mmCIF file of N, CA and C in Angstrom:
data_model
loop_
_atom_site.group_PDB
_atom_site.id
_atom_site.type_symbol
_atom_site.label_atom_id
_atom_site.label_comp_id
_atom_site.label_asym_id
_atom_site.label_seq_id
_atom_site.Cartn_x
_atom_site.Cartn_y
_atom_site.Cartn_z
ATOM 1 N N GLN C 1 -55.614 -75.929 -35.186
ATOM 2 C CA GLN C 1 -57.238 -75.820 -35.680
ATOM 3 C C GLN C 1 -57.093 -75.911 -37.221
ATOM 4 N N ARG C 2 -57.912 -77.046 -37.399
ATOM 5 C CA ARG C 2 -58.115 -76.972 -38.858
ATOM 6 C C ARG C 2 -59.541 -76.730 -39.060
ATOM 7 N N VAL C 3 -60.006 -76.286 -40.637
ATOM 8 C CA VAL C 3 -60.967 -75.798 -40.727
ATOM 9 C C VAL C 3 -61.697 -76.831 -41.385
ATOM 10 N N TYR C 4 -62.804 -77.282 -41.627
ATOM 11 C CA TYR C 4 -63.749 -78.085 -42.196
ATOM 12 C C TYR C 4 -64.497 -77.891 -42.615
ATOM 13 N N VAL C 5 -64.511 -78.382 -44.190
ATOM 14 C CA VAL C 5 -66.357 -77.908 -45.097
ATOM 15 C C VAL C 5 -66.845 -79.412 -45.003
ATOM 16 N N ASN C 6 -68.406 -79.701 -44.499
ATOM 17 C CA ASN C 6 -68.822 -80.782 -45.147
ATOM 18 C C ASN C 6 -68.213 -81.874 -44.376
ATOM 19 N N ALA C 7 -67.577 -82.138 -43.133
ATOM 20 C CA ALA C 7 -66.761 -83.010 -42.794
ATOM 21 C C ALA C 7 -65.547 -83.241 -43.531
ATOM 22 N N ASP C 8 -65.167 -82.788 -44.267
ATOM 23 C CA ASP C 8 -63.610 -82.510 -44.895
ATOM 24 C C ASP C 8 -62.864 -81.265 -44.430
ATOM 25 N N ALA C 9 -61.506 -81.981 -44.306
ATOM 26 C CA ALA C 9 -60.292 -81.243 -43.901
ATOM 27 C C ALA C 9 -60.311 -79.801 -45.088
ATOM 28 N N LEU C 10 -60.389 -78.814 -44.480
ATOM 29 C CA LEU C 10 -60.006 -77.654 -45.732
ATOM 30 C C LEU C 10 -58.411 -77.291 -45.602
ATOM 31 N N THR C 11 -58.105 -77.074 -44.264
ATOM 32 C CA THR C 11 -56.814 -76.342 -44.020
ATOM 33 C C THR C 11 -55.983 -77.222 -43.748
ATOM 34 N N ALA C 12 -54.878 -76.979 -43.509
ATOM 35 C CA ALA C 12 -53.668 -77.981 -42.987
ATOM 36 C C ALA C 12 -53.437 -77.944 -41.534
ATOM 37 N N GLU C 13 -53.233 -78.909 -41.356
ATOM 38 C CA GLU C 13 -53.078 -78.926 -39.984
ATOM 39 C C GLU C 13 -52.010 -77.601 -39.047
ATOM 40 N N ALA C 14 -52.879 -76.679 -38.297
ATOM 41 C CA ALA C 14 -52.088 -75.820 -38.037
ATOM 42 C C ALA C 14 -52.339 -75.545 -36.373
ATOM 43 N N PRO C 15 -51.471 -75.934 -35.348
ATOM 44 C CA PRO C 15 -51.964 -75.997 -34.164
ATOM 45 C C PRO C 15 -51.743 -74.462 -33.250
ATOM 46 N N SER C 16 -51.048 -73.578 -33.928
ATOM 47 C CA SER C 16 -51.208 -72.468 -33.534
ATOM 48 C C SER C 16 -52.035 -70.997 -34.105
ATOM 49 N N SER C 17 -52.787 -72.055 -35.006
ATOM 50 C CA SER C 17 -54.196 -70.901 -35.571
ATOM 51 C C SER C 17 -55.186 -71.348 -35.079
ATOM 52 N N ARG C 18 -56.229 -70.447 -34.377
ATOM 53 C CA ARG C 18 -57.425 -70.346 -34.557
ATOM 54 C C ARG C 18 -58.177 -69.543 -35.461
ATOM 55 N N TYR C 19 -59.540 -70.197 -35.689
ATOM 56 C CA TYR C 19 -60.361 -69.826 -36.985
ATOM 57 C C TYR C 19 -61.771 -69.098 -36.272
ATOM 58 N N ALA C 20 -62.409 -68.190 -36.138
ATOM 59 C CA ALA C 20 -63.801 -67.832 -35.778
ATOM 60 C C ALA C 20 -64.417 -66.674 -36.886
ATOM 61 N N ASP C 21 -65.712 -66.293 -36.744
ATOM 62 C CA ASP C 21 -66.245 -65.310 -37.420
ATOM 63 C C ASP C 21 -66.464 -65.751 -39.061
ATOM 64 N N PHE C 22 -66.409 -66.788 -39.886
ATOM 65 C CA PHE C 22 -66.427 -67.151 -40.949
ATOM 66 C C PHE C 22 -67.457 -66.176 -42.020
ATOM 67 N N SER C 23 -67.152 -66.167 -43.387
ATOM 68 C CA SER C 23 -68.295 -65.355 -44.151
ATOM 69 C C SER C 23 -67.584 -65.777 -45.479
ATOM 70 N N LEU C 24 -68.730 -66.004 -45.986
ATOM 71 C CA LEU C 24 -68.404 -66.286 -47.635
ATOM 72 C C LEU C 24 -68.003 -65.504 -48.337
ATOM 73 N N SER C 25 -67.502 -65.437 -49.477
ATOM 74 C CA SER C 25 -66.515 -64.695 -50.376
ATOM 75 C C SER C 25 -68.039 -63.959 -51.022
ATOM 76 N N ALA C 26 -67.914 -63.228 -51.893
ATOM 77 C CA ALA C 26 -68.745 -63.118 -52.778
ATOM 78 C C ALA C 26 -69.028 -63.652 -54.322
ATOM 79 N N ALA C 27 -67.684 -64.043 -54.389
ATOM 80 C CA ALA C 27 -67.553 -65.478 -55.428
ATOM 81 C C ALA C 27 -68.153 -66.746 -54.950
ATOM 82 N N GLY C 28 -68.054 -67.004 -53.940
ATOM 83 C CA GLY C 28 -68.302 -68.252 -52.978
ATOM 84 C C GLY C 28 -67.176 -69.013 -53.523
ATOM 85 N N ASP C 29 -66.328 -68.541 -53.732
ATOM 86 C CA ASP C 29 -64.657 -69.500 -53.809
ATOM 87 C C ASP C 29 -63.843 -69.242 -52.831
ATOM 88 N N ALA C 30 -64.221 -68.713 -51.368
ATOM 89 C CA ALA C 30 -63.147 -68.466 -50.610
ATOM 90 C C ALA C 30 -64.153 -68.063 -49.105
ATOM 91 N N LEU C 31 -63.228 -68.114 -48.133
ATOM 92 C CA LEU C 31 -64.196 -67.978 -46.684
ATOM 93 C C LEU C 31 -63.545 -66.746 -46.059
ATOM 94 N N TYR C 32 -63.789 -65.771 -45.756
ATOM 95 C CA TYR C 32 -63.489 -64.796 -44.772
ATOM 96 C C TYR C 32 -63.432 -65.055 -43.426
ATOM 97 N N CYS C 33 -62.234 -64.908 -42.503
ATOM 98 C CA CYS C 33 -62.794 -65.438 -40.901
ATOM 99 C C CYS C 33 -61.729 -64.527 -40.307
ATOM 100 N N VAL C 34 -61.854 -64.650 -38.894
ATOM 101 C CA VAL C 34 -61.092 -63.794 -37.708
ATOM 102 C C VAL C 34 -59.955 -65.118 -37.289
ATOM 103 N N ARG C 35 -58.426 -64.841 -37.995
ATOM 104 C CA ARG C 35 -57.732 -65.838 -37.387
ATOM 105 C C ARG C 35 -56.834 -65.075 -36.106
ATOM 106 N N GLU C 36 -56.481 -65.848 -35.277
ATOM 107 C CA GLU C 36 -55.316 -65.754 -34.324
ATOM 108 C C GLU C 36 -54.067 -66.608 -34.406
ATOM 109 N N ASP C 37 -52.786 -65.933 -34.390
ATOM 110 C CA ASP C 37 -52.114 -66.669 -34.381
ATOM 111 C C ASP C 37 -51.211 -66.700 -33.460
ATOM 112 N N HIS C 38 -50.905 -68.263 -32.693
ATOM 113 C CA HIS C 38 -50.489 -68.176 -31.596
ATOM 114 C C HIS C 38 -48.898 -68.873 -31.320
ATOM 115 N N SER C 39 -48.460 -68.504 -32.821
ATOM 116 C CA SER C 39 -46.699 -69.157 -32.781
ATOM 117 C C SER C 39 -45.513 -68.603 -32.168
ATOM 118 N N SER C 40 -45.993 -66.967 -31.778
ATOM 119 C CA SER C 40 -44.818 -66.280 -31.106
ATOM 120 C C SER C 40 -44.135 -67.365 -30.214
ATOM 121 N N ASP C 41 -42.847 -66.909 -30.123
ATOM 122 C CA ASP C 41 -41.981 -67.768 -29.044
ATOM 123 C C ASP C 41 -42.411 -66.787 -27.249
ATOM 124 N N ASP C 42 -42.839 -65.641 -27.663
ATOM 125 C CA ASP C 42 -42.986 -65.122 -26.474
ATOM 126 C C ASP C 42 -44.381 -65.130 -25.707
ATOM 127 N N GLY C 43 -45.392 -65.732 -26.426
ATOM 128 C CA GLY C 43 -46.404 -66.059 -26.347
ATOM 129 C C GLY C 43 -47.489 -64.993 -26.934
ATOM 130 N N ALA C 44 -46.773 -63.850 -27.195
ATOM 131 C CA ALA C 44 -47.995 -62.970 -27.761
ATOM 132 C C ALA C 44 -48.938 -63.630 -29.179
ATOM 133 N N VAL C 45 -49.809 -63.024 -28.943
ATOM 134 C CA VAL C 45 -51.240 -63.701 -29.818
ATOM 135 C C VAL C 45 -51.175 -62.834 -31.021
ATOM 136 N N THR C 46 -51.170 -62.810 -32.152
ATOM 137 C CA THR C 46 -51.272 -61.870 -33.628
ATOM 138 C C THR C 46 -52.744 -61.930 -34.152
ATOM 139 N N ASN C 47 -53.927 -61.420 -34.189
ATOM 140 C CA ASN C 47 -54.827 -61.470 -34.727
ATOM 141 C C ASN C 47 -54.987 -60.823 -36.126
ATOM 142 N N SER C 48 -55.921 -61.100 -36.884
ATOM 143 C CA SER C 48 -55.683 -60.919 -38.480
ATOM 144 C C SER C 48 -56.947 -61.119 -39.027
ATOM 145 N N ILE C 49 -57.569 -60.845 -40.786
ATOM 146 C CA ILE C 49 -59.034 -61.041 -40.756
ATOM 147 C C ILE C 49 -57.722 -62.101 -42.227
ATOM 148 N N ALA C 50 -58.178 -63.619 -42.269
ATOM 149 C CA ALA C 50 -57.513 -64.351 -43.219
ATOM 150 C C ALA C 50 -58.834 -64.516 -44.439
ATOM 151 N N ARG C 51 -58.388 -64.739 -45.162
ATOM 152 C CA ARG C 51 -59.083 -65.401 -46.698
ATOM 153 C C ARG C 51 -58.433 -66.910 -47.181
ATOM 154 N N ILE C 52 -59.039 -68.068 -46.841
ATOM 155 C CA ILE C 52 -59.171 -69.153 -46.942
ATOM 156 C C ILE C 52 -59.784 -69.995 -48.387
ATOM 157 N N SER C 53 -59.011 -70.373 -49.301
ATOM 158 C CA SER C 53 -59.486 -70.644 -50.169
ATOM 159 C C SER C 53 -60.052 -71.943 -50.430
ATOM 160 N N LEU C 54 -61.355 -71.928 -50.633
ATOM 161 C CA LEU C 54 -62.150 -73.253 -51.145
ATOM 162 C C LEU C 54 -62.007 -74.046 -51.988
ATOM 163 N N ALA C 55 -60.739 -73.919 -52.681
ATOM 164 C CA ALA C 55 -60.297 -74.722 -54.021
ATOM 165 C C ALA C 55 -59.293 -75.707 -53.365
ATOM 166 N N ASP C 56 -58.521 -74.999 -52.658
ATOM 167 C CA ASP C 56 -56.925 -75.612 -51.908
ATOM 168 C C ASP C 56 -56.859 -75.462 -50.343
ATOM 169 N N GLY C 57 -57.400 -74.733 -49.824
ATOM 170 C CA GLY C 57 -57.330 -74.239 -48.299
ATOM 171 C C GLY C 57 -56.335 -73.167 -47.892
ATOM 172 N N ALA C 58 -55.609 -72.865 -49.381
ATOM 173 C CA ALA C 58 -54.457 -71.727 -48.946
ATOM 174 C C ALA C 58 -54.844 -70.632 -47.934
ATOM 175 N N VAL C 59 -54.275 -70.507 -46.869
ATOM 176 C CA VAL C 59 -54.515 -69.238 -46.365
ATOM 177 C C VAL C 59 -53.535 -68.273 -46.107
ATOM 178 N N GLU C 60 -54.384 -66.897 -46.365
ATOM 179 C CA GLU C 60 -53.855 -65.779 -46.917
ATOM 180 C C GLU C 60 -54.061 -64.694 -45.970
ATOM 181 N N THR C 61 -53.341 -64.006 -45.480
ATOM 182 C CA THR C 61 -54.134 -62.367 -44.367
ATOM 183 C C THR C 61 -54.284 -61.381 -45.356
ATOM 184 N N VAL C 62 -55.046 -60.812 -45.139
ATOM 185 C CA VAL C 62 -55.846 -59.727 -45.625
ATOM 186 C C VAL C 62 -55.607 -58.390 -45.390
ATOM 187 N N ALA C 63 -55.683 -58.484 -43.669
ATOM 188 C CA ALA C 63 -55.563 -57.225 -43.281
ATOM 189 C C ALA C 63 -55.349 -57.727 -41.616
ATOM 190 N N SER C 64 -54.433 -57.029 -41.088
ATOM 191 C CA SER C 64 -53.358 -57.314 -39.899
ATOM 192 C C SER C 64 -53.414 -55.601 -39.452
ATOM 193 N N GLY C 65 -52.638 -56.032 -38.071
ATOM 194 C CA GLY C 65 -51.960 -54.294 -37.562
ATOM 195 C C GLY C 65 -52.807 -54.129 -36.488
ATOM 196 N N ALA C 66 -53.762 -54.595 -35.985
ATOM 197 C CA ALA C 66 -55.122 -54.194 -34.995
ATOM 198 C C ALA C 66 -54.620 -55.313 -33.999
ATOM 199 N N ASP C 67 -55.300 -55.016 -32.679
ATOM 200 C CA ASP C 67 -54.890 -56.202 -31.419
ATOM 201 C C ASP C 67 -56.317 -57.369 -31.810
ATOM 202 N N PHE C 68 -57.498 -56.695 -32.077
ATOM 203 C CA PHE C 68 -58.401 -57.466 -32.187
ATOM 204 C C PHE C 68 -59.343 -56.957 -33.681
ATOM 205 N N PHE C 69 -60.269 -58.131 -34.535
ATOM 206 C CA PHE C 69 -60.911 -57.948 -35.370
ATOM 207 C C PHE C 69 -62.055 -58.529 -35.013
ATOM 208 N N ALA C 70 -63.379 -58.228 -36.179
ATOM 209 C CA ALA C 70 -64.654 -59.011 -36.048
ATOM 210 C C ALA C 70 -65.135 -58.951 -37.450
ATOM 211 N N ALA C 71 -66.143 -59.568 -37.367
ATOM 212 C CA ALA C 71 -66.801 -59.434 -38.658
ATOM 213 C C ALA C 71 -66.652 -59.357 -39.575
ATOM 214 N N PRO C 72 -66.121 -59.753 -40.528
ATOM 215 C CA PRO C 72 -65.423 -59.914 -42.052
ATOM 216 C C PRO C 72 -66.623 -60.151 -42.814
ATOM 217 N N ARG C 73 -66.944 -59.333 -43.641
ATOM 218 C CA ARG C 73 -67.756 -59.590 -44.708
ATOM 219 C C ARG C 73 -67.783 -58.432 -45.984
ATOM 220 N N ALA C 74 -67.791 -59.566 -47.123
ATOM 221 C CA ALA C 74 -67.329 -59.131 -48.434
ATOM 222 C C ALA C 74 -68.852 -58.225 -49.095
ATOM 223 N N SER C 75 -68.295 -57.209 -49.929
ATOM 224 C CA SER C 75 -69.030 -56.441 -51.041
ATOM 225 C C SER C 75 -69.983 -57.336 -51.324
ATOM 226 N N PRO C 76 -71.246 -57.472 -52.152
ATOM 227 C CA PRO C 76 -71.617 -58.185 -52.707
ATOM 228 C C PRO C 76 -70.772 -58.292 -54.407
ATOM 229 N N ASP C 77 -70.129 -57.196 -54.675
ATOM 230 C CA ASP C 77 -69.659 -57.244 -56.122
ATOM 231 C C ASP C 77 -68.137 -57.942 -55.877
ATOM 232 N N GLY C 78 -67.749 -58.159 -54.348
ATOM 233 C CA GLY C 78 -66.211 -58.929 -54.130
ATOM 234 C C GLY C 78 -65.132 -57.912 -54.048
ATOM 235 N N ARG C 79 -65.286 -56.666 -54.057
ATOM 236 C CA ARG C 79 -64.225 -56.330 -54.516
ATOM 237 C C ARG C 79 -63.874 -55.114 -52.928
ATOM 238 N N ARG C 80 -64.339 -55.438 -52.084
ATOM 239 C CA ARG C 80 -64.209 -54.776 -50.984
ATOM 240 C C ARG C 80 -64.587 -55.754 -49.903
ATOM 241 N N LEU C 81 -63.960 -55.631 -48.512
ATOM 242 C CA LEU C 81 -64.426 -56.531 -47.346
ATOM 243 C C LEU C 81 -64.249 -55.596 -46.159
ATOM 244 N N ALA C 82 -65.647 -55.472 -45.563
ATOM 245 C CA ALA C 82 -65.923 -54.673 -44.478
ATOM 246 C C ALA C 82 -65.480 -55.439 -43.339
ATOM 247 N N TYR C 83 -65.180 -55.105 -42.143
ATOM 248 C CA TYR C 83 -65.012 -55.524 -40.707
ATOM 249 C C TYR C 83 -64.425 -54.574 -39.746
ATOM 250 N N VAL C 84 -64.792 -54.723 -38.105
ATOM 251 C CA VAL C 84 -64.539 -54.088 -37.411
ATOM 252 C C VAL C 84 -63.404 -54.617 -36.475
ATOM 253 N N LYS C 85 -62.537 -53.292 -36.352
ATOM 254 C CA LYS C 85 -61.117 -53.473 -35.524
ATOM 255 C C LYS C 85 -60.901 -52.638 -34.280
ATOM 256 N N TRP C 86 -60.237 -53.279 -33.698
ATOM 257 C CA TRP C 86 -59.838 -52.454 -32.185
ATOM 258 C C TRP C 86 -58.647 -52.967 -31.376
ATOM 259 N N ASN C 87 -57.833 -51.594 -30.789
ATOM 260 C CA ASN C 87 -56.535 -52.339 -30.479
ATOM 261 C C ASN C 87 -57.082 -51.875 -28.664
ATOM 262 N N HIS C 88 -55.921 -52.712 -27.816
ATOM 263 C CA HIS C 88 -55.855 -53.023 -26.587
ATOM 264 C C HIS C 88 -55.271 -51.698 -26.036
ATOM 265 N N PRO C 89 -55.876 -51.464 -25.091
ATOM 266 C CA PRO C 89 -56.668 -51.708 -23.708
ATOM 267 C C PRO C 89 -58.238 -51.487 -24.005
ATOM 268 N N ASN C 90 -58.960 -50.777 -24.892
ATOM 269 C CA ASN C 90 -59.936 -50.173 -25.243
ATOM 270 C C ASN C 90 -60.581 -51.498 -25.621
ATOM 271 N N MET C 91 -62.042 -51.577 -25.202
ATOM 272 C CA MET C 91 -63.204 -52.645 -25.617
ATOM 273 C C MET C 91 -63.743 -52.154 -26.894
ATOM 274 N N PRO C 92 -64.429 -53.248 -27.635
ATOM 275 C CA PRO C 92 -65.441 -52.412 -28.651
ATOM 276 C C PRO C 92 -66.331 -51.427 -28.808
ATOM 277 N N TRP C 93 -66.691 -50.988 -27.053
ATOM 278 C CA TRP C 93 -67.595 -49.910 -27.269
ATOM 279 C C TRP C 93 -66.695 -48.733 -26.818
ATOM 280 N N ASP C 94 -65.239 -48.863 -26.829
ATOM 281 C CA ASP C 94 -64.687 -47.707 -26.451
ATOM 282 C C ASP C 94 -64.173 -47.403 -28.145
ATOM 283 N N ALA C 95 -63.596 -47.895 -28.221
ATOM 284 C CA ALA C 95 -62.614 -47.414 -29.646
ATOM 285 C C ALA C 95 -62.918 -48.377 -30.974
ATOM 286 N N THR C 96 -64.048 -48.814 -31.290
ATOM 287 C CA THR C 96 -64.065 -49.632 -32.457
ATOM 288 C C THR C 96 -63.927 -49.075 -33.943
ATOM 289 N N ALA C 97 -63.532 -49.407 -34.821
ATOM 290 C CA ALA C 97 -63.331 -48.550 -36.238
ATOM 291 C C ALA C 97 -64.294 -49.348 -37.301
ATOM 292 N N LEU C 98 -65.301 -49.311 -37.971
ATOM 293 C CA LEU C 98 -65.694 -49.732 -38.937
ATOM 294 C C LEU C 98 -64.955 -49.663 -40.216
ATOM 295 N N VAL C 99 -64.098 -50.446 -40.890
ATOM 296 C CA VAL C 99 -63.185 -50.372 -41.754
ATOM 297 C C VAL C 99 -63.814 -51.223 -43.244
ATOM 298 N N VAL C 100 -63.223 -50.950 -44.348
ATOM 299 C CA VAL C 100 -63.786 -50.995 -45.655
ATOM 300 C C VAL C 100 -62.243 -51.182 -46.294
ATOM 301 N N LEU C 101 -62.011 -52.181 -46.689
ATOM 302 C CA LEU C 101 -60.750 -52.426 -47.200
ATOM 303 C C LEU C 101 -61.055 -52.641 -48.872
ATOM 304 N N GLU C 102 -60.105 -52.325 -49.902
ATOM 305 C CA GLU C 102 -60.144 -52.626 -51.080
ATOM 306 C C GLU C 102 -59.268 -53.537 -51.541
ATOM 307 N N LEU C 103 -60.064 -54.454 -51.533
ATOM 308 C CA LEU C 103 -59.190 -56.433 -51.570
ATOM 309 C C LEU C 103 -58.094 -55.805 -52.787
ATOM 310 N N ALA C 104 -58.384 -55.315 -53.973
ATOM 311 C CA ALA C 104 -57.469 -55.215 -54.832
ATOM 312 C C ALA C 104 -56.107 -54.424 -54.428
ATOM 313 N N THR C 105 -56.380 -53.536 -53.966
ATOM 314 C CA THR C 105 -55.226 -52.459 -53.386
ATOM 315 C C THR C 105 -54.786 -52.088 -51.732
ATOM 316 N N GLY C 106 -55.685 -53.149 -51.084
ATOM 317 C CA GLY C 106 -55.508 -53.313 -50.058
ATOM 318 C C GLY C 106 -55.450 -51.930 -48.851
ATOM 319 N N LEU C 107 -55.932 -50.954 -49.743
ATOM 320 C CA LEU C 107 -56.202 -49.289 -49.081
ATOM 321 C C LEU C 107 -57.264 -49.584 -48.077
ATOM 322 N N GLU C 108 -57.133 -48.979 -46.514
ATOM 323 C CA GLU C 108 -58.202 -49.265 -45.474
ATOM 324 C C GLU C 108 -58.640 -47.797 -45.784
ATOM 325 N N THR C 109 -60.100 -47.959 -45.219
ATOM 326 C CA THR C 109 -60.765 -46.825 -45.269
ATOM 327 C C THR C 109 -61.905 -47.217 -44.280
ATOM 328 N N VAL C 110 -61.494 -46.243 -42.648
ATOM 329 C CA VAL C 110 -61.998 -46.199 -41.861
ATOM 330 C C VAL C 110 -63.700 -45.385 -42.091
ATOM 331 N N VAL C 111 -64.715 -46.161 -41.788
ATOM 332 C CA VAL C 111 -65.741 -45.221 -42.258
ATOM 333 C C VAL C 111 -66.719 -45.077 -41.283
ATOM 334 N N ALA C 112 -66.433 -45.862 -39.920
ATOM 335 C CA ALA C 112 -67.234 -45.066 -39.290
ATOM 336 C C ALA C 112 -66.332 -46.033 -37.552
ATOM 337 N N GLY C 113 -66.560 -44.900 -36.484
ATOM 338 C CA GLY C 113 -65.846 -45.078 -35.172
ATOM 339 C C GLY C 113 -64.690 -44.214 -34.733
ATOM 340 N N GLY C 114 -64.159 -44.693 -33.871
ATOM 341 C CA GLY C 114 -62.890 -43.850 -33.254
ATOM 342 C C GLY C 114 -63.456 -43.811 -31.617
ATOM 343 N N VAL C 115 -62.140 -43.371 -30.724
ATOM 344 C CA VAL C 115 -62.679 -43.197 -29.785
ATOM 345 C C VAL C 115 -63.304 -42.342 -29.025
ATOM 346 N N VAL C 116 -64.135 -43.361 -28.232
ATOM 347 C CA VAL C 116 -65.644 -42.449 -27.713
ATOM 348 C C VAL C 116 -65.055 -42.026 -25.997
ATOM 349 N N ASP C 117 -65.231 -41.163 -25.978
ATOM 350 C CA ASP C 117 -65.357 -40.531 -24.411
ATOM 351 C C ASP C 117 -66.295 -41.206 -23.350
ATOM 352 N N ALA C 118 -65.787 -41.984 -22.445
ATOM 353 C CA ALA C 118 -66.883 -42.761 -21.534
ATOM 354 C C ALA C 118 -67.437 -41.959 -20.868
ATOM 355 N N GLY C 119 -67.216 -40.695 -20.727
ATOM 356 C CA GLY C 119 -68.100 -39.332 -19.721
ATOM 357 C C GLY C 119 -68.850 -38.653 -20.156
ATOM 358 N N SER C 120 -68.888 -38.881 -21.540
ATOM 359 C CA SER C 120 -69.650 -37.991 -22.169
ATOM 360 C C SER C 120 -71.169 -38.596 -22.358
ATOM 361 N N PRO C 121 -72.127 -38.447 -22.530
ATOM 362 C CA PRO C 121 -73.342 -38.541 -22.882
ATOM 363 C C PRO C 121 -73.526 -38.866 -24.476
ATOM 364 N N VAL C 122 -74.055 -40.246 -24.778
ATOM 365 C CA VAL C 122 -74.682 -40.647 -26.290
ATOM 366 C C VAL C 122 -75.629 -39.742 -26.198
ATOM 367 N N ASN C 123 -75.636 -38.872 -27.798
ATOM 368 C CA ASN C 123 -77.123 -37.977 -27.949
ATOM 369 C C ASN C 123 -77.187 -38.733 -29.509
ATOM 370 N N ASP C 124 -78.197 -39.474 -29.181
ATOM 371 C CA ASP C 124 -79.046 -40.423 -31.053
ATOM 372 C C ASP C 124 -79.739 -39.725 -31.909
ATOM 373 N N ASP C 125 -79.760 -37.913 -31.724
ATOM 374 C CA ASP C 125 -80.544 -36.997 -31.913
ATOM 375 C C ASP C 125 -79.849 -36.290 -32.767
ATOM 376 N N ASP C 126 -80.600 -35.879 -33.740
ATOM 377 C CA ASP C 126 -79.690 -34.764 -34.936
ATOM 378 C C ASP C 126 -80.432 -33.011 -34.040
ATOM 379 N N ASP C 127 -80.234 -32.075 -34.466
ATOM 380 C CA ASP C 127 -80.375 -31.032 -34.411
ATOM 381 C C ASP C 127 -81.677 -30.337 -33.488
ATOM 382 N N ASP C 128 -82.486 -31.331 -34.677
ATOM 383 C CA ASP C 128 -84.233 -31.120 -34.663
ATOM 384 C C ASP C 128 -85.086 -31.687 -33.793
ATOM 385 N N GLY C 129 -83.855 -32.883 -33.079
ATOM 386 C CA GLY C 129 -84.802 -33.753 -32.024
ATOM 387 C C GLY C 129 -84.684 -35.196 -33.390
ATOM 388 N N GLU C 130 -84.563 -35.359 -34.392
ATOM 389 C CA GLU C 130 -85.096 -36.497 -34.869
ATOM 390 C C GLU C 130 -83.923 -37.496 -35.119
ATOM 391 N N SER C 131 -84.425 -38.895 -34.785
ATOM 392 C CA SER C 131 -83.330 -39.801 -34.531
ATOM 393 C C SER C 131 -82.645 -40.030 -35.616
ATOM 394 N N ALA C 132 -81.147 -40.106 -35.488
ATOM 395 C CA ALA C 132 -79.828 -40.000 -36.003
ATOM 396 C C ALA C 132 -79.775 -41.667 -36.213
ATOM 397 N N ILE C 133 -80.390 -42.800 -35.673
ATOM 398 C CA ILE C 133 -80.117 -44.070 -35.964
ATOM 399 C C ILE C 133 -80.734 -44.418 -36.891
#
């Protein structure tokens, strides 16, 4: 799949790559997105968060290691990237993590989420009955 901007091809032809869930960088010079890589000989699909330069179409992996990723969004100052990730066999509502990535260092911090026990009731109220949401 290729990525196009205003009907012009941005990325090189890459039959083994799929792109989705785009967002613009804070500086407006790149796109962040979810990328699926189907190039493995064993048929395994690898997912990651990618950065695509709007200047030359270069594709760079900025986050990997989870089975699934979603919703990459840059901070207003451009120093961090937030996204959601989870691993198979979990579904996003079972064990999703909201991660903030420091782009300069590559340090990932899980700011919310984790494994949810599906048998436990969800309590959206704090101790005095006020909504926690």
